[in-house]
Coordinates of C-alpha atoms in Angstrom, one line a residue:
X917 CA -27.3 -13.8 81.2
X918 CA -24.0 -14.6 83.0
X919 CA -22.9 -11.9 85.4
X920 CA -19.5 -11.7 87.0
X921 CA -20.3 -10.4 90.5
X922 CA -23.5 -9.7 92.4
X923 CA -22.6 -6.2 93.6
X924 CA -20.1 -3.8 92.2
X925 CA -19.1 -0.9 94.4
X926 CA -17.4 2.2 93.0
X927 CA -15.0 3.6 95.6
X928 CA -13.2 2.2 98.6
X929 CA -13.6 5.2 100.9
X930 CA -15.7 5.5 104.0
X931 CA -19.1 4.7 102.3
X932 CA -17.7 2.0 100.0
X933 CA -16.1 0.1 102.9
X934 CA -19.3 0.4 104.9
X935 CA -21.4 -0.9 102.0
X936 CA -19.1 -3.9 101.6
X937 CA -19.1 -4.7 105.3
X938 CA -22.9 -4.5 105.5
X939 CA -23.2 -6.9 102.6
X940 CA -21.2 -9.3 104.7
X941 CA -23.1 -8.6 108.0
X942 CA -26.6 -8.6 106.5
X943 CA -26.3 -11.3 103.9
X944 CA -23.2 -13.2 104.6
X945 CA -22.0 -12.7 101.1
X946 CA -18.6 -11.8 99.7
X947 CA -19.8 -11.8 96.1
X948 CA -18.9 -8.1 95.6
X949 CA -16.1 -6.1 94.1
X950 CA -14.8 -2.6 94.8
X951 CA -13.3 -0.4 92.1
X952 CA -10.9 2.1 93.6
X953 CA -8.9 4.7 91.6
X954 CA -6.1 5.2 94.1
X955 CA -3.7 2.6 95.5
X956 CA -5.2 2.5 99.0
X957 CA -8.6 2.2 100.7
X958 CA -9.8 5.2 102.7
X959 CA -11.0 7.6 100.0
X960 CA -10.9 11.2 101.3
X961 CA -9.0 10.2 104.3
X962 CA -6.2 8.7 102.2
X963 CA -6.1 11.2 99.4
X964 CA -6.3 14.3 101.7
X965 CA -2.9 14.2 103.4
X966 CA -2.0 17.8 103.4
X967 CA -0.3 19.3 106.5
X968 CA -2.7 19.8 109.3
X969 CA -5.5 17.8 107.8
X970 CA -8.1 16.8 110.4
X971 CA -11.8 16.4 111.1
X972 CA -14.2 19.0 112.4
X973 CA -16.5 16.3 114.0
X974 CA -15.6 14.8 117.4
X975 CA -13.7 11.5 116.9
X976 CA -16.2 9.4 118.9
X977 CA -18.9 10.4 116.4
X978 CA -16.8 10.3 113.3
X979 CA -16.7 6.5 113.3
X980 CA -19.0 3.6 112.3
X981 CA -21.7 2.9 114.8
X982 CA -20.9 -0.8 114.5
X983 CA -17.1 -0.3 115.1
X984 CA -16.7 2.1 117.9
X985 CA -13.1 3.0 118.8
X986 CA -12.1 3.5 122.5
X987 CA -8.6 4.5 121.5
X988 CA -9.0 7.9 119.8
X989 CA -6.1 10.0 120.9
X990 CA -7.9 13.4 121.0
X991 CA -11.3 15.0 120.6
X992 CA -10.8 15.9 117.0
X993 CA -8.6 13.3 115.2
X994 CA -6.1 14.1 112.5
X995 CA -5.9 12.5 109.1
X996 CA -3.3 9.8 109.9
X997 CA -5.4 8.4 112.8
X998 CA -8.6 8.6 110.9
X999 CA -7.1 6.7 107.9
X1000 CA -5.7 4.1 110.3
X1001 CA -9.1 3.6 111.8
X1002 CA -10.7 2.9 108.4
X1003 CA -7.8 0.6 107.4
X1004 CA -8.1 -1.4 110.6
X1005 CA -11.9 -1.8 110.1
X1006 CA -11.3 -3.0 106.5
X1007 CA -8.7 -5.5 107.7
X1008 CA -11.0 -6.8 110.4
X1009 CA -13.6 -7.7 107.7
X1010 CA -11.0 -8.7 105.2
X1011 CA -12.2 -6.2 102.6
X1012 CA -8.9 -5.5 100.9
X1013 CA -9.0 -8.7 98.8
X1014 CA -12.1 -7.5 97.1
X1015 CA -10.7 -4.2 95.9
X1016 CA -9.3 -3.6 92.4
X1017 CA -6.9 -0.7 93.0
X1018 CA -5.8 1.8 90.4
X1019 CA -8.9 1.3 88.4
X1020 CA -11.8 3.6 87.4
X1021 CA -15.3 3.1 86.1
X1022 CA -15.7 4.9 82.8
X1023 CA -19.1 3.8 81.6
X1024 CA -22.0 1.8 83.1
X1025 CA -25.0 0.7 81.1
X1026 CA -28.2 -1.0 82.3
X1027 CA -29.4 -4.0 80.3
X1028 CA -33.1 -4.5 80.6
X1029 CA -33.4 -8.2 79.5
X1030 CA -30.8 -9.5 81.9
X1031 CA -31.5 -7.0 84.7
X1032 CA -27.8 -6.3 85.0
X1033 CA -25.3 -3.5 84.7
X1034 CA -22.5 -3.7 82.2
X1035 CA -19.6 -1.7 83.5
X1036 CA -16.4 -0.6 81.6
X1037 CA -13.4 -0.3 83.9
X1038 CA -10.1 1.2 83.0
X1039 CA -6.8 0.3 84.6
X1040 CA -5.2 3.8 85.1
X1041 CA -1.6 2.3 84.9
X1042 CA -2.0 0.3 81.7
X1043 CA -5.0 2.0 80.1
X1044 CA -6.5 -1.4 79.5
X1045 CA -10.3 -1.5 79.6
X1046 CA -12.2 -4.5 80.9
X1047 CA -16.0 -5.2 81.3
X1048 CA -17.7 -6.5 84.4
X1049 CA -21.3 -7.4 84.6
X1050 CA -23.1 -7.0 88.0
X1051 CA -26.6 -7.3 89.4
X1052 CA -26.4 -4.3 91.7
X1053 CA -24.3 -1.2 91.1
X1054 CA -23.4 1.1 94.0
X1055 CA -21.6 4.4 93.6
X1056 CA -19.6 5.4 96.7
X1057 CA -17.4 8.0 95.2
X1058 CA -18.7 10.9 97.4
X1059 CA -19.4 14.5 96.6
X1060 CA -15.9 15.8 97.3
X1061 CA -13.9 13.6 95.0
X1062 CA -13.0 15.9 92.0
X1063 CA -10.8 18.8 93.0
X1064 CA -11.3 22.1 91.2
X1065 CA -8.5 22.8 88.7
X1066 CA -6.6 26.1 88.3
X1067 CA -8.5 28.3 85.8
X1068 CA -6.3 31.3 86.1
X1069 CA -4.5 32.5 82.9
X1070 CA -0.9 31.6 82.6
X1071 CA -1.0 28.5 84.8
X1072 CA 0.7 26.4 82.1
X1073 CA 3.7 28.8 82.1
X1074 CA 4.5 28.6 85.8
X1075 CA 7.9 27.0 86.4
X1076 CA 7.2 25.9 90.0
X1077 CA 4.8 23.4 91.5
X1078 CA 1.0 23.7 91.2
X1079 CA -1.1 21.3 93.3
X1080 CA -4.5 21.1 95.1
X1081 CA -4.6 20.5 98.8
X1082 CA -6.4 17.2 98.0
X1083 CA -3.4 16.2 95.8
X1084 CA -0.7 17.4 98.1
X1085 CA 2.8 17.0 96.6
X1086 CA 4.8 15.3 99.4
X1087 CA 8.0 15.5 97.4
X1088 CA 7.9 19.3 97.7
X1089 CA 9.9 20.7 100.7
X1090 CA 8.4 24.0 101.7
X1091 CA 11.2 25.0 104.1
X1092 CA 12.4 28.5 103.3
X1093 CA 10.3 28.6 100.1
X1094 CA 7.7 31.1 99.0
X1095 CA 4.2 29.8 98.6
X1096 CA 1.0 31.2 97.2
X1097 CA -2.3 29.7 98.5
X1098 CA -5.4 30.4 96.5
X1099 CA -8.6 29.9 98.5
X1100 CA -9.9 30.1 102.0
X1101 CA -11.7 26.8 102.6
X1102 CA -11.2 24.5 105.5
X1103 CA -8.0 23.0 104.1
X1104 CA -6.4 26.5 103.8
X1105 CA -7.0 27.3 107.4
X1106 CA -5.4 24.0 108.4
X1107 CA -2.4 24.2 106.1
X1108 CA -1.3 27.8 106.8
X1109 CA -0.6 27.4 110.5
X1110 CA 1.5 24.2 110.0
X1111 CA 3.7 25.4 107.1
X1112 CA 4.4 28.8 108.7
X1113 CA 5.6 27.6 112.1
X1114 CA 8.8 26.0 113.4
X1115 CA 12.2 25.3 112.1
X1116 CA 10.9 24.0 108.8
X1117 CA 8.7 27.0 108.1
X1118 CA 8.2 28.6 104.7
X1119 CA 10.0 31.8 104.0
X1120 CA 6.7 33.4 103.0
X1121 CA 3.1 32.2 102.4
X1122 CA 0.7 34.6 100.7
X1123 CA -2.9 33.5 100.9
X1124 CA -5.6 34.9 98.6
X1125 CA -9.1 34.8 99.8
X1126 CA -12.4 36.1 98.3
X1127 CA -14.6 35.6 101.3
X1128 CA -14.2 34.9 104.9
X1129 CA -15.7 32.1 107.1
X1130 CA -17.3 32.0 110.5
X1131 CA -14.4 30.6 112.6
X1132 CA -15.2 28.8 115.9
X1133 CA -12.9 28.2 118.8
X1134 CA -11.8 24.6 118.9
X1135 CA -10.1 23.2 121.9
X1136 CA -8.6 19.8 121.1
X1137 CA -7.7 18.0 124.3
X1138 CA -5.9 14.7 124.2
X1139 CA -7.7 11.9 125.8
X1140 CA -6.2 10.5 129.0
X1141 CA -5.5 6.8 129.7
X1142 CA -8.3 6.8 132.3
X1143 CA -10.8 8.2 129.7
X1144 CA -9.8 5.5 127.2
X1145 CA -10.1 2.8 129.9
X1146 CA -13.6 4.0 130.7
X1147 CA -14.6 4.0 127.0
X1148 CA -13.3 0.5 126.6
X1149 CA -14.4 -1.3 129.7
X1150 CA -17.4 0.5 131.3
X1151 CA -20.6 -0.9 129.7
X1152 CA -22.4 1.5 127.4
X1153 CA -19.9 4.4 128.2
X1154 CA -18.9 4.8 124.5
X1155 CA -22.6 4.6 123.4
X1156 CA -23.6 7.2 125.9
X1157 CA -20.7 9.5 125.0
X1158 CA -21.6 9.2 121.3
X1159 CA -25.3 9.9 122.0
X1160 CA -24.3 13.0 124.0
X1161 CA -22.3 14.3 121.0
X1162 CA -25.2 13.5 118.7
X1163 CA -27.6 15.4 120.8
X1164 CA -25.3 18.4 121.1
X1165 CA -24.8 18.6 117.3
X1166 CA -28.3 17.7 116.3
X1167 CA -29.8 20.5 118.5
X1168 CA -28.0 23.1 116.3
X1169 CA -30.4 22.5 113.5
X1170 CA -33.0 24.6 115.2
X1171 CA -30.9 27.6 114.3
X1172 CA -30.9 26.8 110.6
X1173 CA -34.5 28.0 110.0
X1174 CA -34.4 31.4 108.4
X1175 CA -37.2 32.8 110.6
X1176 CA -37.4 30.9 113.8
X1177 CA -33.6 30.5 114.1
X1178 CA -32.8 34.2 113.9
X1179 CA -32.0 34.6 117.6
X1180 CA -30.1 31.4 117.8
X1181 CA -27.9 32.5 114.9
X1182 CA -27.4 35.9 116.4
X1183 CA -26.0 34.2 119.4
X1184 CA -23.7 32.1 117.3
X1185 CA -22.5 35.1 115.3
X1186 CA -21.9 37.3 118.3
X1187 CA -19.7 34.6 120.0
X1188 CA -17.8 33.9 116.7
X1189 CA -17.3 37.6 115.9
X1190 CA -16.0 38.3 119.3
X1191 CA -13.6 35.3 119.1
X1192 CA -12.3 36.5 115.7
X1193 CA -11.8 40.1 116.8
X1194 CA -10.0 39.1 119.9
X1195 CA -7.6 36.7 118.1
X1196 CA -6.9 38.2 114.7
X1197 CA -4.6 41.0 113.6
X1198 CA -6.3 44.3 113.5
X1199 CA -5.5 44.9 109.8
X1200 CA -7.6 41.8 108.9
X1201 CA -10.5 42.1 111.3
X1202 CA -12.9 43.9 109.0
X1203 CA -12.6 41.1 106.4
X1204 CA -12.4 38.2 108.8
X1205 CA -15.8 38.8 110.4
X1206 CA -18.2 37.6 107.7
X1207 CA -21.2 39.7 106.5
X1208 CA -23.1 36.6 105.6
X1209 CA -25.5 34.7 107.8
X1210 CA -23.7 32.2 110.1
X1211 CA -24.6 28.7 109.1
X1212 CA -25.1 29.6 105.4
X1213 CA -21.7 27.8 104.9
X1214 CA -20.5 25.2 107.3
X1215 CA -18.6 26.9 110.2
X1216 CA -14.8 26.3 110.3
X1217 CA -13.0 25.2 113.4
X1218 CA -10.0 27.5 114.1
X1219 CA -6.9 25.3 114.2
X1220 CA -4.6 28.2 115.1
X1221 CA -5.3 29.9 111.8
X1222 CA -6.0 33.3 113.4
X1223 CA -2.8 32.9 115.5
X1224 CA -0.8 32.2 112.3
X1225 CA -1.9 35.5 110.8
X1226 CA 0.2 37.4 113.3
X1227 CA 3.4 35.8 112.0
X1228 CA 5.7 37.9 109.8
X1229 CA 5.9 35.2 107.1
X1230 CA 2.1 35.0 106.6
X1231 CA 0.1 37.5 104.5
X1232 CA -3.6 37.4 103.8
X1233 CA -4.7 39.2 100.6
X1234 CA -8.5 39.8 100.3
X1235 CA -8.9 42.9 98.2
X1236 CA -6.4 42.4 95.4
X1237 CA -7.1 39.0 93.7
X1238 CA -4.8 37.1 91.4
X1239 CA -5.1 38.3 87.8
X1240 CA -2.8 35.9 86.1
X1241 CA 0.1 33.5 86.8
X1242 CA 3.7 34.2 85.6
X1243 CA 6.7 31.9 85.3
X1244 CA 8.0 32.7 88.8
X1245 CA 4.9 33.9 90.7
X1246 CA 1.5 35.6 90.3
X1247 CA 0.4 39.1 89.4
X1248 CA -2.6 40.6 91.2
X1249 CA -5.3 42.9 89.7
X1250 CA -3.4 46.0 90.9
X1251 CA -0.3 44.8 89.2
X1252 CA 1.6 43.7 92.3
X1253 CA 4.1 40.8 91.6
X1254 CA 4.3 38.1 94.2
X1255 CA 7.1 35.5 93.8
X1256 CA 6.3 31.8 94.4
X1257 CA 8.1 28.5 94.3
X1258 CA 4.7 26.7 94.5
X1259 CA 1.0 27.5 94.1
X1260 CA -1.4 25.6 96.3
X1261 CA -5.0 25.4 95.3
X1262 CA -7.5 25.4 98.3
X1263 CA -10.4 26.2 96.0
X1264 CA -12.7 23.3 96.8
X1265 CA -14.3 20.6 94.7
X1266 CA -16.6 20.2 91.7
X1267 CA -19.7 19.5 93.8
X1268 CA -22.1 20.2 90.9
X1269 CA -20.4 17.7 88.6
X1270 CA -21.7 14.7 90.4
X1271 CA -20.2 11.3 89.5
X1272 CA -18.0 13.1 86.9
X1273 CA -16.4 11.8 84.7
X1274 CA -18.3 8.5 84.8
X1275 CA -21.1 8.0 82.2
X1276 CA -24.1 6.2 83.6
X1277 CA -26.9 5.0 81.3
X1278 CA -30.2 3.7 82.6
X1279 CA -33.4 2.4 80.9
X1280 CA -33.7 3.1 77.2
X1281 CA -30.1 4.3 77.2
X1282 CA -31.0 7.5 79.0
X1283 CA -28.0 9.2 80.7
X1284 CA -28.0 10.5 84.2
X1285 CA -27.4 14.0 82.9
X1286 CA -30.4 13.8 80.5
X1287 CA -32.5 12.5 83.4
X1288 CA -31.4 15.5 85.6
X1289 CA -32.3 17.8 82.8
X1290 CA -35.8 16.5 82.9
X1291 CA -36.4 16.4 86.7
X1292 CA -34.2 18.9 88.3
X1293 CA -33.1 21.6 85.8
X1294 CA -29.8 19.8 85.1
X1295 CA -28.8 19.8 88.7
X1296 CA -27.8 16.5 90.3
X1297 CA -30.6 14.9 92.3
X1298 CA -31.8 11.6 93.7
X1299 CA -34.7 10.2 95.7
X1300 CA -33.6 10.1 99.4
X1301 CA -30.2 11.0 97.9
X1302 CA -29.9 7.4 97.0
X1303 CA -32.1 6.2 94.1
X1304 CA -32.7 7.6 90.6
X1305 CA -35.9 6.7 88.6
X1306 CA -35.1 4.8 85.5
X1307 CA -31.8 3.5 86.9
X1308 CA -32.8 0.2 88.4
X1309 CA -30.6 -1.6 90.9
X1310 CA -28.4 1.5 91.1
X1311 CA -27.7 3.2 94.5
X1312 CA -25.7 6.3 95.3
X1313 CA -23.9 6.8 98.6
X1314 CA -23.3 10.4 99.7
X1315 CA -25.6 11.4 96.9
X1316 CA -27.3 14.7 96.3
X1317 CA -28.9 16.4 99.4
X1318 CA -27.4 14.1 101.9
X1319 CA -24.9 16.5 103.6
X1320 CA -25.7 18.3 106.8
X1321 CA -24.3 21.6 108.2
X1322 CA -24.0 20.3 111.7
X1323 CA -23.5 16.5 111.9
X1324 CA -21.2 13.7 110.6
X1325 CA -21.3 12.4 107.0
X1326 CA -20.7 8.9 108.4
X1327 CA -24.1 9.1 110.2
X1328 CA -25.8 10.0 107.0
X1329 CA -24.0 7.4 104.9
X1330 CA -24.8 4.6 107.4
X1331 CA -28.4 5.5 107.0
X1332 CA -28.1 5.3 103.3
X1333 CA -26.3 2.0 103.4
X1334 CA -28.8 0.4 105.7
X1335 CA -31.7 1.7 103.5
X1336 CA -30.0 0.1 100.5
X1337 CA -29.6 -3.2 102.4
X1338 CA -33.3 -3.3 103.1
X1339 CA -34.3 -2.3 99.6
X1340 CA -32.1 -5.0 97.9
X1341 CA -33.4 -7.8 100.1
X1342 CA -35.7 -9.3 97.4
X1343 CA -32.8 -9.1 94.9
X1344 CA -30.4 -10.9 97.2
X1345 CA -33.1 -13.5 97.8
X1346 CA -33.5 -14.0 94.0
X1347 CA -29.8 -14.5 93.6
X1348 CA -29.8 -17.2 96.3
X1349 CA -32.8 -18.9 94.7
X1350 CA -31.3 -18.9 91.3
X1351 CA -28.3 -20.7 92.7
X1352 CA -30.3 -23.2 94.6
X1353 CA -31.3 -26.6 93.4
X1354 CA -34.6 -26.3 95.2
X1355 CA -37.9 -25.8 93.3
X1356 CA -39.2 -22.3 92.7
X1357 CA -42.9 -21.8 93.8
X1358 CA -43.3 -18.3 92.3
X1359 CA -41.2 -15.8 90.6
X1360 CA -38.9 -13.6 92.7
X1361 CA -38.2 -10.0 91.8
X1362 CA -34.6 -9.3 90.9
X1363 CA -35.0 -5.6 89.8
X1364 CA -36.0 -2.5 91.9
X1365 CA -36.5 1.0 90.7
X1366 CA -37.9 4.1 92.4
X1367 CA -41.1 5.4 90.8
X1368 CA -40.7 8.6 88.8
X1369 CA -43.6 10.3 90.6
X1370 CA -42.1 9.4 94.0
X1371 CA -38.8 10.9 92.9
X1372 CA -40.3 14.1 91.7
X1373 CA -42.4 14.5 94.9
X1374 CA -39.3 13.9 97.0
X1375 CA -37.2 16.4 95.0
X1376 CA -39.9 19.1 95.2
X1377 CA -40.2 18.6 99.0
X1378 CA -36.4 18.9 99.5
X1379 CA -36.2 22.1 97.5
X1380 CA -39.2 23.6 99.2
X1381 CA -37.7 22.9 102.7
X1382 CA -34.3 24.2 101.6
X1383 CA -35.7 27.6 100.6
X1384 CA -36.7 28.1 104.2
X1385 CA -33.3 27.4 105.7
X1386 CA -30.2 29.6 106.1
X1387 CA -28.4 28.0 103.1
X1388 CA -30.8 30.1 100.9
X1389 CA -29.9 33.4 102.7
X1390 CA -27.6 34.6 99.9
X1391 CA -24.0 33.5 100.5
X1392 CA -21.9 31.9 97.8
X1393 CA -21.9 28.3 98.8
X1394 CA -20.8 25.0 97.2
X1395 CA -24.1 23.6 98.2
X1396 CA -26.2 25.8 95.8
X1397 CA -26.0 25.6 92.0
X1398 CA -25.7 29.2 91.0
X1399 CA -27.8 29.3 87.8
X1400 CA -30.9 27.7 89.1
X1401 CA -30.5 28.4 92.9
X1402 CA -31.2 24.7 93.6
X1403 CA -29.6 23.2 96.7
X1404 CA -28.0 20.0 95.5
X1405 CA -26.0 19.1 98.6
X1406 CA -27.8 19.7 101.9
X1407 CA -30.5 17.6 103.6
X1408 CA -33.0 20.2 104.8
X1409 CA -34.3 18.6 107.9
X1410 CA -33.3 17.1 111.2
X1411 CA -30.9 14.2 110.9
X1412 CA -33.0 11.8 113.0
X1413 CA -35.7 12.1 110.3
X1414 CA -33.1 10.9 107.7
X1415 CA -32.5 7.9 109.9
X1416 CA -36.3 7.4 110.3
X1417 CA -36.7 7.2 106.5
X1418 CA -33.9 4.7 106.2
X1419 CA -35.5 2.4 108.8
X1420 CA -39.2 2.7 107.8
X1421 CA -38.9 2.4 104.0
X1422 CA -41.6 3.9 101.9
X1423 CA -42.2 0.7 100.0
X1424 CA -45.0 2.2 97.8
X1425 CA -42.4 4.5 96.3
X1426 CA -40.5 1.5 94.9
X1427 CA -41.4 -0.8 92.0
X1428 CA -40.1 -4.4 92.0
X1429 CA -40.0 -6.6 88.9
X1430 CA -38.4 -9.7 87.4
X1431 CA -36.1 -9.5 84.4
X1432 CA -36.7 -11.7 81.4
X1433 CA -33.6 -13.7 82.0
X1434 CA -34.5 -14.3 85.7
X1435 CA -38.0 -15.5 84.7
X1436 CA -36.5 -17.9 82.2
X1437 CA -34.0 -19.3 84.8
X1438 CA -36.8 -19.7 87.4
X1439 CA -39.0 -21.6 84.9
X1440 CA -36.2 -24.0 84.4
X1441 CA -36.1 -24.9 88.1
X1442 CA -37.4 -28.3 89.1
X1443 CA -41.0 -28.1 90.2
X1444 CA -42.6 -30.1 93.0
X1445 CA -43.1 -33.2 90.8
X1446 CA -39.4 -33.5 90.0
X1447 CA -38.1 -36.9 91.2
X1448 CA -36.4 -36.4 94.6
X1449 CA -33.5 -38.6 93.4
X1450 CA -32.4 -35.8 91.1
X1451 CA -32.4 -33.3 93.9
X1452 CA -30.5 -35.7 96.1
X1453 CA -27.9 -36.2 93.4
X1454 CA -27.6 -32.4 93.2
X1455 CA -27.1 -32.3 96.9
X1456 CA -24.3 -34.9 96.7
X1457 CA -22.6 -32.8 94.1
X1458 CA -23.0 -29.7 96.2
X1459 CA -21.2 -31.5 99.1
X1460 CA -18.2 -32.0 96.8
X1461 CA -17.8 -28.3 96.3
X1462 CA -14.9 -26.5 98.1
X1463 CA -15.2 -25.8 101.8
X1464 CA -15.9 -22.5 103.5
X1465 CA -12.4 -21.2 102.9
X1466 CA -13.2 -21.1 99.2
X1467 CA -16.6 -19.5 99.6
X1468 CA -15.8 -16.5 97.6
X1469 CA -14.6 -18.3 94.4
X1470 CA -17.5 -20.8 94.8
X1471 CA -20.0 -18.0 94.8
X1472 CA -18.5 -16.4 91.7
X1473 CA -18.6 -19.8 90.0
X1474 CA -22.3 -20.3 90.8
X1475 CA -23.1 -16.9 89.5
X1476 CA -21.8 -18.0 86.1
X1477 CA -23.7 -21.3 86.3
X1478 CA -27.0 -19.6 87.2
X1479 CA -26.9 -17.1 84.4

């Protein structure tokens, strides 16, 4: 069966770019395509451009291990600098030309005979749907890609602007305007200080919050010229600095165990509570010091949020929630009317609707949702957060149970990508052999699938470990599915063990096979008795192919020829 591209990657964010680059670095191939819904690469760090957007992981660890950056401007980088970093890396490896922007994957179906994925792709501008067939399908859309909508009554009647922080309306000028912010996630604590300060400040911002977060003091020094020089020119300086950050962050996991980490968490909460009380207005202190276990939700760095609560144009409402939305504002449960020119949603993402709204169908036409109904009570799950039984040649970056409460998502995703590169090695070999004119001695597998028993064992282990950690202590968390109590987001172990599993692959958990079409193609290859003159003539024809500058189009052509 003819296929259009070897590898189809869904998403041009941090994990999608890494996947593409590793295909180049590991296998020297550019026979891949990236489907991206926006008009830029960068994923989260392009889409999230709200005021004050930044990262809570130190810059020198929030970067690819193979592309260290000595020029970070400060300890915790802001969104523009992070986006520029990913854009520069993409340009270095010339990835942009492989991206189909403003396109989304609607449906992907596995075809057993050909051992390929048939993918329906929609152009979001024209609505036109095209199909692409690939050998390997990789989802790199991430877990925080679908913002929660506004489910409050009356939202459709509001005459002002309504937008999520992840879909910030940059045409809206907030100066001297009245804003309502619904939610108290990390984005809200970053937005409020920026829009309430300076000459361009809002007239009034009213923030509604149902629960507080453990806030941590976060100094953010700018790096000096000397520090940058050391990072660039002193051998191993950046590596050592990065390793020190890793060790500092990784050691925090010891406090996540519900029993053995009690004293460690008490130390964390004492320090955080004291910081909150010293820096917040008295009228909010009782609410701002959480009653939940520290670590149950990821701690939030204080980016002058507590300072902003002292301003006259900032109000925090925590005991009178929004009841409905009116034409010119909101009405609270007590009946209070609050005028608003805009309503900003800082209410998080649909973390339990994984890969939504894509439809993925594996063996025998089974959908991902049906599979999850069978193995994990309808909650998203995956073996090593990466593979799903019955969905061959399909890999998920930033999949279920791959997040951590203390380290960088880039670290985890690099592990997943490198694991995937190891697992697909036989398939990449089969693709090369199918294009070669050389004889085939024995069949080469072109399909890989995780065994169902291995998947079930892995999922059971993850849930059992998660029950013993602070995430199961009772707080309302986006990591836990409320109906089943299953943790679908967090990896319940030390991060070095995640790396270990990515390097030392449990090969017995995988099943390799050869599709019918691949076997037929390999049987048609010349055997050892084929006259050498035929092979020689083939070699002459190969030399007449385009040179290295046309490698990408040549590979695409040979894919079609090889079937």
